[in-house]
Amino acid sequence: MRKSNSQRLYRGAAAVLLGSAFNHFGDRILGVQIEAFTGGVGYFSPSWVLDLFLVPFIAGVLVSLIYGFGGKWLSYLPSLIVRSASYFAIAHHLTGMAPGSSLMPIGWWGFYLILAIEAAAMGGVIGEVVIKRTYGRSAPHKPAEPVPPIRR
């Protein structure tokens, strides 16, 4: 049964909101602010790597599973929303930063934003593969019936 446009819109909005909430609370649980650079190699901690790659990946899978087919295209949005809101909040002093850290330049931040969005996109593709059990436009092929051996 085909979904109406309003059902797709509501399902898409719910998927993006839940993916954004997961991404935001994942950031808060890990305690990492990607936008606030502290300098040095110590900035790139294991929790930073999880926050930049794993949290958006899981959010992308979540969005794709909720929305259904086409969810891989919506999976870009939660990371874009959360990273942009976090940068804006730090830039306008709505969110505090750790002592000794500074707001990274927007060009550098854009690179990290692209990395987070690509991780979410991979999650979106994995979510669609889980739903469809194959990747691409065609349905999975049914295995052919076994052919009996030729008797001589």
Tab-separated table of N, CA and C in Angstrom:
chain	number	residue	atom	x	y	z
A	1	MET	N	0.841	-1.166	0.000
A	1	MET	CA	0.000	0.000	0.000
A	1	MET	C	0.895	1.240	0.000
A	2	ARG	N	0.592	2.201	-0.858
A	2	ARG	CA	1.365	3.438	-0.953
A	2	ARG	C	0.979	4.371	0.184
A	3	LYS	N	1.968	5.084	0.661
A	3	LYS	CA	1.716	6.058	1.705
A	3	LYS	C	1.328	7.375	1.067
A	4	SER	N	0.432	8.105	1.725
A	4	SER	CA	0.075	9.422	1.214
A	4	SER	C	1.224	10.393	1.498
A	5	ASN	N	1.188	11.545	0.852
A	5	ASN	CA	2.249	12.531	1.042
A	5	ASN	C	2.307	13.023	2.479
A	6	SER	N	1.151	13.171	3.116
A	6	SER	CA	1.163	13.651	4.497
A	6	SER	C	1.764	12.599	5.428
A	7	GLN	N	1.499	11.322	5.171
A	7	GLN	CA	2.102	10.275	5.993
A	7	GLN	C	3.615	10.271	5.834
A	8	ARG	N	4.076	10.432	4.607
A	8	ARG	CA	5.520	10.477	4.365
A	8	ARG	C	6.144	11.699	5.024
A	9	LEU	N	5.439	12.822	4.998
A	9	LEU	CA	5.946	14.040	5.622
A	9	LEU	C	6.050	13.874	7.135
A	10	TYR	N	4.999	13.339	7.754
A	10	TYR	CA	5.016	13.135	9.205
A	10	TYR	C	6.067	12.111	9.610
A	11	ARG	N	6.160	11.046	8.854
A	11	ARG	CA	7.159	10.018	9.164
A	11	ARG	C	8.565	10.579	8.985
A	12	GLY	N	8.773	11.385	7.948
A	12	GLY	CA	10.085	12.002	7.724
A	12	GLY	C	10.437	12.991	8.817
A	13	ALA	N	9.471	13.802	9.224
A	13	ALA	CA	9.719	14.769	10.303
A	13	ALA	C	10.031	14.051	11.608
A	14	ALA	N	9.288	12.997	11.896
A	14	ALA	CA	9.551	12.232	13.120
A	14	ALA	C	10.931	11.578	13.065
A	15	ALA	N	11.294	11.040	11.906
A	15	ALA	CA	12.601	10.389	11.770
A	15	ALA	C	13.734	11.395	11.968
A	16	VAL	N	13.608	12.576	11.365
A	16	VAL	CA	14.651	13.598	11.498
A	16	VAL	C	14.717	14.101	12.940
A	17	LEU	N	13.577	14.309	13.579
A	17	LEU	CA	13.579	14.773	14.969
A	17	LEU	C	14.183	13.732	15.908
A	18	LEU	N	13.822	12.478	15.736
A	18	LEU	CA	14.393	11.441	16.598
A	18	LEU	C	15.881	11.243	16.335
A	19	GLY	N	16.286	11.319	15.070
A	19	GLY	CA	17.708	11.226	14.745
A	19	GLY	C	18.493	12.396	15.323
A	20	SER	N	17.913	13.596	15.260
A	20	SER	CA	18.571	14.771	15.842
A	20	SER	C	18.656	14.650	17.358
A	21	ALA	N	17.590	14.173	17.979
A	21	ALA	CA	17.608	13.995	19.437
A	21	ALA	C	18.663	12.969	19.838
A	22	PHE	N	18.737	11.865	19.103
A	22	PHE	CA	19.754	10.856	19.406
A	22	PHE	C	21.152	11.442	19.251
A	23	ASN	N	21.373	12.193	18.170
A	23	ASN	CA	22.678	12.797	17.917
A	23	ASN	C	23.024	13.801	19.015
A	24	HIS	N	22.077	14.630	19.402
A	24	HIS	CA	22.319	15.638	20.430
A	24	HIS	C	22.634	14.994	21.780
A	25	PHE	N	21.810	14.042	22.198
A	25	PHE	CA	22.035	13.421	23.492
A	25	PHE	C	23.265	12.517	23.483
A	26	GLY	N	23.606	11.961	22.332
A	26	GLY	CA	24.867	11.228	22.220
A	26	GLY	C	26.054	12.145	22.442
A	27	ASP	N	25.977	13.364	21.899
A	27	ASP	CA	27.022	14.364	22.145
A	27	ASP	C	27.125	14.680	23.628
A	28	ARG	N	25.993	14.882	24.267
A	28	ARG	CA	25.989	15.272	25.681
A	28	ARG	C	26.470	14.133	26.574
A	29	ILE	N	26.088	12.892	26.250
A	29	ILE	CA	26.518	11.746	27.064
A	29	ILE	C	28.026	11.551	26.954
A	30	LEU	N	28.560	11.697	25.737
A	30	LEU	CA	30.008	11.551	25.556
A	30	LEU	C	30.776	12.753	26.099
A	31	GLY	N	30.104	13.888	26.252
A	31	GLY	CA	30.750	15.070	26.805
A	31	GLY	C	31.738	15.737	25.878
A	32	VAL	N	31.526	15.613	24.580
A	32	VAL	CA	32.445	16.180	23.603
A	32	VAL	C	31.781	17.352	22.896
A	33	GLN	N	32.536	18.421	22.733
A	33	GLN	CA	32.102	19.546	21.911
A	33	GLN	C	33.083	19.638	20.749
A	34	ILE	N	32.701	19.110	19.620
A	34	ILE	CA	33.594	19.094	18.463
A	34	ILE	C	33.946	20.509	18.036
A	35	GLU	N	33.024	21.440	18.207
A	35	GLU	CA	33.219	22.804	17.746
A	35	GLU	C	34.181	23.589	18.620
A	36	ALA	N	34.431	23.149	19.842
A	36	ALA	CA	35.322	23.847	20.775
A	36	ALA	C	36.682	23.159	20.753
A	37	PHE	N	37.642	23.760	20.085
A	37	PHE	CA	38.974	23.173	19.920
A	37	PHE	C	39.846	23.531	21.111
A	38	THR	N	40.438	22.525	21.734
A	38	THR	CA	41.306	22.763	22.879
A	38	THR	C	42.772	22.782	22.502
A	39	GLY	N	43.101	22.383	21.281
A	39	GLY	CA	44.492	22.409	20.826
A	39	GLY	C	45.231	21.141	21.190
A	40	GLY	N	46.186	20.808	20.364
A	40	GLY	CA	47.025	19.647	20.625
A	40	GLY	C	46.387	18.336	20.203
A	41	VAL	N	47.172	17.298	20.343
A	41	VAL	CA	46.740	15.962	19.935
A	41	VAL	C	45.721	15.395	20.917
A	42	GLY	N	45.730	15.847	22.157
A	42	GLY	CA	44.802	15.360	23.163
A	42	GLY	C	43.349	15.670	22.838
A	43	TYR	N	43.137	16.612	21.923
A	43	TYR	CA	41.777	16.962	21.493
A	43	TYR	C	41.105	15.784	20.805
A	44	PHE	N	41.877	14.996	20.084
A	44	PHE	CA	41.337	13.885	19.310
A	44	PHE	C	41.328	12.621	20.164
A	45	SER	N	40.401	12.557	21.095
A	45	SER	CA	40.294	11.437	22.023
A	45	SER	C	39.390	10.349	21.434
A	46	PRO	N	39.384	9.162	22.040
A	46	PRO	CA	38.468	8.119	21.564
A	46	PRO	C	36.999	8.539	21.638
A	47	SER	N	36.618	9.276	22.671
A	47	SER	CA	35.221	9.726	22.736
A	47	SER	C	34.923	10.747	21.642
A	48	TRP	N	35.915	11.529	21.234
A	48	TRP	CA	35.751	12.469	20.127
A	48	TRP	C	35.491	11.705	18.826
A	49	VAL	N	36.248	10.631	18.612
A	49	VAL	CA	36.073	9.808	17.408
A	49	VAL	C	34.690	9.162	17.407
A	50	LEU	N	34.258	8.649	18.559
A	50	LEU	CA	32.910	8.069	18.654
A	50	LEU	C	31.846	9.119	18.361
A	51	ASP	N	32.058	10.336	18.860
A	51	ASP	CA	31.085	11.405	18.667
A	51	ASP	C	31.028	11.868	17.220
A	52	LEU	N	32.147	11.827	16.537
A	52	LEU	CA	32.168	12.302	15.151
A	52	LEU	C	31.711	11.239	14.159
A	53	PHE	N	31.953	9.964	14.455
A	53	PHE	CA	31.655	8.921	13.484
A	53	PHE	C	30.529	7.971	13.913
A	54	LEU	N	30.591	7.434	15.111
A	54	LEU	CA	29.628	6.405	15.511
A	54	LEU	C	28.244	6.980	15.816
A	55	VAL	N	28.184	8.093	16.536
A	55	VAL	CA	26.878	8.672	16.888
A	55	VAL	C	26.094	9.089	15.630
A	56	PRO	N	26.695	9.813	14.663
A	56	PRO	CA	25.940	10.114	13.439
A	56	PRO	C	25.592	8.866	12.625
A	57	PHE	N	26.478	7.860	12.643
A	57	PHE	CA	26.193	6.619	11.931
A	57	PHE	C	24.931	5.958	12.485
A	58	ILE	N	24.849	5.843	13.810
A	58	ILE	CA	23.674	5.227	14.426
A	58	ILE	C	22.436	6.089	14.198
A	59	ALA	N	22.596	7.410	14.238
A	59	ALA	CA	21.463	8.304	13.952
A	59	ALA	C	20.989	8.109	12.513
A	60	GLY	N	21.913	7.916	11.569
A	60	GLY	CA	21.528	7.657	10.181
A	60	GLY	C	20.775	6.357	10.014
A	61	VAL	N	21.224	5.317	10.714
A	61	VAL	CA	20.509	4.031	10.675
A	61	VAL	C	19.107	4.211	11.251
A	62	LEU	N	19.008	4.923	12.365
A	62	LEU	CA	17.720	5.162	13.011
A	62	LEU	C	16.762	5.898	12.079
A	63	VAL	N	17.239	6.951	11.427
A	63	VAL	CA	16.393	7.718	10.504
A	63	VAL	C	15.925	6.836	9.356
A	64	SER	N	16.825	6.068	8.804
A	64	SER	CA	16.470	5.217	7.669
A	64	SER	C	15.483	4.121	8.070
A	65	LEU	N	15.639	3.562	9.251
A	65	LEU	CA	14.708	2.530	9.704
A	65	LEU	C	13.322	3.104	9.980
A	66	ILE	N	13.261	4.317	10.508
A	66	ILE	CA	11.964	4.927	10.801
A	66	ILE	C	11.260	5.358	9.519
A	67	TYR	N	11.989	6.018	8.619
A	67	TYR	CA	11.363	6.571	7.423
A	67	TYR	C	11.050	5.505	6.383
A	68	GLY	N	11.933	4.548	6.236
A	68	GLY	CA	11.727	3.527	5.214
A	68	GLY	C	12.561	3.836	3.987
A	69	PHE	N	12.064	3.426	2.835
A	69	PHE	CA	12.819	3.642	1.604
A	69	PHE	C	12.946	5.132	1.318
A	70	GLY	N	14.147	5.551	1.003
A	70	GLY	CA	14.435	6.964	0.831
A	70	GLY	C	14.996	7.590	2.080
A	71	GLY	N	15.101	6.821	3.152
A	71	GLY	CA	15.633	7.331	4.406
A	71	GLY	C	17.101	7.681	4.332
A	72	LYS	N	17.798	7.099	3.353
A	72	LYS	CA	19.219	7.430	3.229
A	72	LYS	C	19.400	8.899	2.862
A	73	TRP	N	18.410	9.495	2.204
A	73	TRP	CA	18.509	10.916	1.858
A	73	TRP	C	18.180	11.794	3.059
A	74	LEU	N	17.300	11.344	3.916
A	74	LEU	CA	16.971	12.108	5.124
A	74	LEU	C	18.040	11.971	6.205
A	75	SER	N	18.869	10.942	6.117
A	75	SER	CA	19.856	10.704	7.164
A	75	SER	C	20.924	11.785	7.223
A	76	TYR	N	21.026	12.634	6.201
A	76	TYR	CA	21.993	13.736	6.214
A	76	TYR	C	21.577	14.826	7.208
A	77	LEU	N	20.286	14.995	7.413
A	77	LEU	CA	19.780	16.159	8.138
A	77	LEU	C	20.084	16.195	9.633
A	78	PRO	N	19.955	15.108	10.400
A	78	PRO	CA	20.208	15.231	11.842
A	78	PRO	C	21.605	15.740	12.182
A	79	SER	N	22.614	15.242	11.503
A	79	SER	CA	23.973	15.714	11.784
A	79	SER	C	24.129	17.174	11.401
A	80	LEU	N	23.546	17.564	10.293
A	80	LEU	CA	23.612	18.965	9.870
A	80	LEU	C	22.926	19.875	10.888
A	81	ILE	N	21.765	19.463	11.360
A	81	ILE	CA	21.016	20.266	12.329
A	81	ILE	C	21.769	20.375	13.657
A	82	VAL	N	22.219	19.250	14.181
A	82	VAL	CA	22.855	19.241	15.505
A	82	VAL	C	24.199	19.956	15.479
A	83	ARG	N	25.019	19.686	14.480
A	83	ARG	CA	26.334	20.342	14.412
A	83	ARG	C	26.181	21.847	14.206
A	84	SER	N	25.222	22.263	13.361
A	84	SER	CA	25.003	23.696	13.129
A	84	SER	C	24.471	24.382	14.385
A	85	ALA	N	23.537	23.750	15.061
A	85	ALA	CA	22.991	24.332	16.291
A	85	ALA	C	24.062	24.434	17.366
A	86	SER	N	24.919	23.444	17.460
A	86	SER	CA	25.986	23.472	18.451
A	86	SER	C	26.993	24.581	18.147
A	87	TYR	N	27.351	24.734	16.882
A	87	TYR	CA	28.288	25.805	16.492
A	87	TYR	C	27.665	27.170	16.779
A	88	PHE	N	26.401	27.336	16.431
A	88	PHE	CA	25.698	28.598	16.676
A	88	PHE	C	25.622	28.895	18.172
A	89	ALA	N	25.320	27.885	18.976
A	89	ALA	CA	25.186	28.085	20.419
A	89	ALA	C	26.516	28.488	21.048
A	90	ILE	N	27.607	27.888	20.594
A	90	ILE	CA	28.916	28.261	21.144
A	90	ILE	C	29.323	29.648	20.634
A	91	ALA	N	29.050	29.938	19.368
A	91	ALA	CA	29.439	31.224	18.793
A	91	ALA	C	28.702	32.386	19.449
A	92	HIS	N	27.471	32.179	19.859
A	92	HIS	CA	26.668	33.239	20.470
A	92	HIS	C	26.593	33.114	21.988
A	93	HIS	N	27.526	32.353	22.566
A	93	HIS	CA	27.678	32.221	24.019
A	93	HIS	C	26.419	31.703	24.709
A	94	LEU	N	25.688	30.843	24.029
A	94	LEU	CA	24.531	30.196	24.643
A	94	LEU	C	24.945	28.918	25.369
A	95	THR	N	26.062	28.351	24.943
A	95	THR	CA	26.619	27.144	25.545
A	95	THR	C	28.051	27.459	25.982
A	96	GLY	N	28.398	27.036	27.165
A	96	GLY	CA	29.747	27.270	27.653
A	96	GLY	C	30.750	26.322	27.029
A	97	MET	N	32.005	26.726	27.075
A	97	MET	CA	33.095	25.891	26.578
A	97	MET	C	34.038	25.580	27.728
A	98	ALA	N	34.842	24.563	27.536
A	98	ALA	CA	35.844	24.211	28.531
A	98	ALA	C	36.892	25.322	28.601
A	99	PRO	N	37.455	25.547	29.770
A	99	PRO	CA	38.497	26.571	29.874
A	99	PRO	C	39.682	26.233	28.971
A	100	GLY	N	40.194	27.222	28.297
A	100	GLY	CA	41.340	27.030	27.414
A	100	GLY	C	40.968	26.602	26.005
A	101	SER	N	39.700	26.443	25.705
A	101	SER	CA	39.291	26.053	24.354
A	101	SER	C	38.769	27.266	23.607
A	102	SER	N	38.758	27.151	22.300
A	102	SER	CA	38.255	28.238	21.460
A	102	SER	C	37.378	27.660	20.359
A	103	LEU	N	36.526	28.510	19.835
A	103	LEU	CA	35.647	28.092	18.737
A	103	LEU	C	36.488	27.925	17.481
A	104	MET	N	36.397	26.753	16.868
A	104	MET	CA	37.225	26.514	15.684
A	104	MET	C	36.718	27.345	14.504
A	105	PRO	N	37.599	27.689	13.574
A	105	PRO	CA	37.177	28.464	12.395
A	105	PRO	C	36.122	27.706	11.589
A	106	ILE	N	35.267	28.466	10.945
A	106	ILE	CA	34.125	27.850	10.254
A	106	ILE	C	34.561	26.938	9.113
A	107	GLY	N	35.663	27.242	8.455
A	107	GLY	CA	36.154	26.357	7.388
A	107	GLY	C	36.613	25.020	7.924
A	108	TRP	N	37.274	25.051	9.043
A	108	TRP	CA	37.727	23.819	9.686
A	108	TRP	C	36.528	23.047	10.216
A	109	TRP	N	35.582	23.762	10.794
A	109	TRP	CA	34.360	23.135	11.290
A	109	TRP	C	33.587	22.483	10.138
A	110	GLY	N	33.586	23.117	8.970
A	110	GLY	CA	32.902	22.551	7.806
A	110	GLY	C	33.457	21.195	7.419
A	111	PHE	N	34.765	21.023	7.555
A	111	PHE	CA	35.371	19.724	7.266
A	111	PHE	C	34.832	18.656	8.211
A	112	TYR	N	34.755	18.979	9.510
A	112	TYR	CA	34.222	18.017	10.471
A	112	TYR	C	32.730	17.785	10.261
A	113	LEU	N	32.026	18.804	9.831
A	113	LEU	CA	30.609	18.650	9.515
A	113	LEU	C	30.424	17.657	8.369
A	114	ILE	N	31.242	17.776	7.336
A	114	ILE	CA	31.158	16.847	6.207
A	114	ILE	C	31.460	15.422	6.660
A	115	LEU	N	32.447	15.242	7.540
A	115	LEU	CA	32.749	13.899	8.043
A	115	LEU	C	31.562	13.306	8.802
A	116	ALA	N	30.922	14.129	9.636
A	116	ALA	CA	29.762	13.641	10.396
A	116	ALA	C	28.601	13.303	9.465
A	117	ILE	N	28.378	14.129	8.453
A	117	ILE	CA	27.282	13.872	7.511
A	117	ILE	C	27.558	12.609	6.703
A	118	GLU	N	28.798	12.392	6.312
A	118	GLU	CA	29.119	11.172	5.554
A	118	GLU	C	28.953	9.926	6.423
A	119	ALA	N	29.287	10.013	7.704
A	119	ALA	CA	29.056	8.867	8.599
A	119	ALA	C	27.560	8.593	8.713
A	120	ALA	N	26.757	9.657	8.800
A	120	ALA	CA	25.300	9.482	8.863
A	120	ALA	C	24.764	8.906	7.556
A	121	ALA	N	25.340	9.321	6.434
A	121	ALA	CA	24.895	8.790	5.140
A	121	ALA	C	25.187	7.295	5.037
A	122	MET	N	26.341	6.870	5.529
A	122	MET	CA	26.642	5.433	5.536
A	122	MET	C	25.640	4.684	6.415
A	123	GLY	N	25.282	5.281	7.531
A	123	GLY	CA	24.262	4.671	8.386
A	123	GLY	C	22.917	4.595	7.696
A	124	GLY	N	22.569	5.628	6.927
A	124	GLY	CA	21.318	5.617	6.180
A	124	GLY	C	21.276	4.511	5.143
A	125	VAL	N	22.393	4.296	4.466
A	125	VAL	CA	22.458	3.212	3.476
A	125	VAL	C	22.340	1.860	4.166
A	126	ILE	N	23.026	1.691	5.283
A	126	ILE	CA	22.928	0.427	6.029
A	126	ILE	C	21.490	0.202	6.491
A	127	GLY	N	20.816	1.265	6.934
A	127	GLY	CA	19.413	1.144	7.347
A	127	GLY	C	18.521	0.684	6.217
A	128	GLU	N	18.750	1.218	5.018
A	128	GLU	CA	17.942	0.765	3.875
A	128	GLU	C	18.264	-0.667	3.488
A	129	VAL	N	19.518	-1.059	3.602
A	129	VAL	CA	19.875	-2.446	3.298
A	129	VAL	C	19.198	-3.384	4.295
A	130	VAL	N	19.110	-2.976	5.547
A	130	VAL	CA	18.438	-3.799	6.554
A	130	VAL	C	16.954	-3.943	6.215
A	131	ILE	N	16.324	-2.849	5.765
A	131	ILE	CA	14.904	-2.898	5.428
A	131	ILE	C	14.667	-3.749	4.187
A	132	LYS	N	15.433	-3.482	3.151
A	132	LYS	CA	15.172	-4.096	1.853
A	132	LYS	C	15.866	-5.441	1.675
A	133	ARG	N	16.891	-5.693	2.455
A	133	ARG	CA	17.709	-6.894	2.371
A	133	ARG	C	18.541	-6.952	1.103
A	134	THR	N	18.613	-5.850	0.392
A	134	THR	CA	19.505	-5.722	-0.762
A	134	THR	C	19.705	-4.246	-1.010
A	135	TYR	N	20.718	-3.893	-1.801
A	135	TYR	CA	20.942	-2.496	-2.112
A	135	TYR	C	20.688	-2.282	-3.601
A	136	GLY	N	20.029	-1.220	-3.934
A	136	GLY	CA	19.721	-0.910	-5.328
A	136	GLY	C	18.231	-0.817	-5.530
A	137	ARG	N	17.817	-0.750	-6.768
A	137	ARG	CA	16.405	-0.566	-7.070
A	137	ARG	C	15.636	-1.874	-7.189
A	138	SER	N	16.305	-2.942	-7.512
A	138	SER	CA	15.589	-4.192	-7.745
A	138	SER	C	15.413	-4.968	-6.450
A	139	ALA	N	14.378	-5.769	-6.427
A	139	ALA	CA	14.110	-6.628	-5.278
A	139	ALA	C	15.104	-7.783	-5.282
A	140	PRO	N	15.334	-8.388	-4.133
A	140	PRO	CA	16.259	-9.521	-4.113
A	140	PRO	C	15.736	-10.662	-4.987
A	141	HIS	N	16.649	-11.304	-5.666
A	141	HIS	CA	16.272	-12.406	-6.541
A	141	HIS	C	16.030	-13.658	-5.719
A	142	LYS	N	14.986	-14.366	-6.098
A	142	LYS	CA	14.703	-15.633	-5.427
A	142	LYS	C	15.643	-16.683	-6.003
A	143	PRO	N	16.126	-17.554	-5.155
A	143	PRO	CA	17.027	-18.591	-5.686
A	143	PRO	C	16.275	-19.517	-6.642
A	144	ALA	N	16.945	-19.922	-7.657
A	144	ALA	CA	16.342	-20.833	-8.636
A	144	ALA	C	16.114	-22.206	-7.986
A	145	GLU	N	15.124	-22.883	-8.501
A	145	GLU	CA	14.863	-24.216	-7.986
A	145	GLU	C	16.005	-25.132	-8.385
A	146	PRO	N	16.360	-26.039	-7.509
A	146	PRO	CA	17.473	-26.933	-7.849
A	146	PRO	C	17.129	-27.800	-9.063
A	147	VAL	N	18.086	-27.952	-9.915
A	147	VAL	CA	17.917	-28.767	-11.123
A	147	VAL	C	18.414	-30.177	-10.821
A	148	PRO	N	17.603	-31.170	-11.118
A	148	PRO	CA	18.065	-32.540	-10.849
A	148	PRO	C	19.255	-32.890	-11.764
A	149	PRO	N	20.126	-33.720	-11.291
A	149	PRO	CA	21.288	-34.086	-12.127
A	149	PRO	C	20.841	-34.871	-13.369
A	150	ILE	N	21.629	-34.753	-14.412
A	150	ILE	CA	21.338	-35.454	-15.673
A	150	ILE	C	21.776	-36.911	-15.507
A	151	ARG	N	20.854	-37.809	-15.845
A	151	ARG	CA	21.156	-39.228	-15.739
A	151	ARG	C	21.623	-39.748	-17.089
A	152	ARG	N	22.630	-40.555	-17.084
A	152	ARG	CA	23.124	-41.128	-18.342
A	152	ARG	C	22.887	-42.587	-18.408
